């Protein structure tokens, strides 16, 4: 299943591994089928409105206008 109603090409299906809730924003870790973890920082209000919880299947939609790289 892909979501085509919005303009996002990078879609990663997975399950929520962890949610770290803050008073305003929360971190949501999604474990993808390939074993990678995608982390999203969204409002805590959105976490509640979407009914997000550990173990729930979701699609992580990744859209970026910039990717920065730094050397180590």
XYZ file of C-alpha atoms in Angstrom:
72
model
C 0.000 0.000 0.000
C 1.320 3.443 -0.898
C -0.159 6.812 -0.188
C -0.539 8.742 -3.449
C -2.778 11.623 -2.382
C 0.257 13.603 -1.219
C 3.542 14.426 -2.921
C 5.978 12.230 -0.994
C 8.045 9.647 -2.859
C 9.898 8.066 0.064
C 7.464 5.894 1.983
C 8.647 3.327 4.520
C 6.159 0.874 5.958
C 6.896 -0.334 9.463
C 5.786 -0.563 13.060
C 6.210 1.933 15.851
C 9.123 0.807 18.018
C 9.165 3.619 20.598
C 7.470 6.910 21.410
C 9.185 9.459 23.635
C 6.506 11.964 24.581
C 7.322 15.502 25.554
C 4.989 18.290 26.619
C 4.938 19.823 23.122
C 6.788 17.502 20.725
C 7.397 13.757 20.689
C 9.888 11.425 18.995
C 8.377 8.465 17.164
C 10.710 5.630 16.102
C 9.449 3.453 13.254
C 11.124 0.091 12.618
C 10.961 -0.519 8.859
C 10.639 -3.909 7.188
C 14.335 -3.753 6.256
C 15.305 -3.332 9.918
C 16.161 0.362 9.739
C 14.733 2.878 12.192
C 13.193 6.130 10.953
C 12.654 8.772 13.642
C 10.064 11.500 13.329
C 9.627 14.503 15.610
C 5.971 15.532 15.610
C 3.693 17.366 17.981
C 2.442 15.424 20.973
C -1.040 16.536 19.984
C -0.606 14.742 16.638
C 0.565 11.582 18.413
C -2.663 11.569 20.404
C -4.949 12.526 17.480
C -3.467 9.792 15.265
C -3.741 7.245 18.070
C -0.081 6.305 17.737
C 1.152 3.560 20.042
C 4.019 1.082 20.136
C 3.382 -1.854 17.800
C 0.998 0.001 15.490
C 1.671 -0.367 11.772
C 2.316 2.965 10.046
C 3.909 4.474 6.961
C 6.789 6.895 7.499
C 6.655 9.597 4.818
C 10.014 11.273 4.216
C 10.259 14.543 2.316
C 13.337 16.674 2.611
C 14.383 19.860 0.912
C 17.929 19.560 2.253
C 20.259 16.841 3.472
C 23.475 17.958 5.135
C 26.609 15.830 5.468
C 29.493 16.447 7.849
C 32.806 14.643 8.102
C 33.819 12.844 11.276
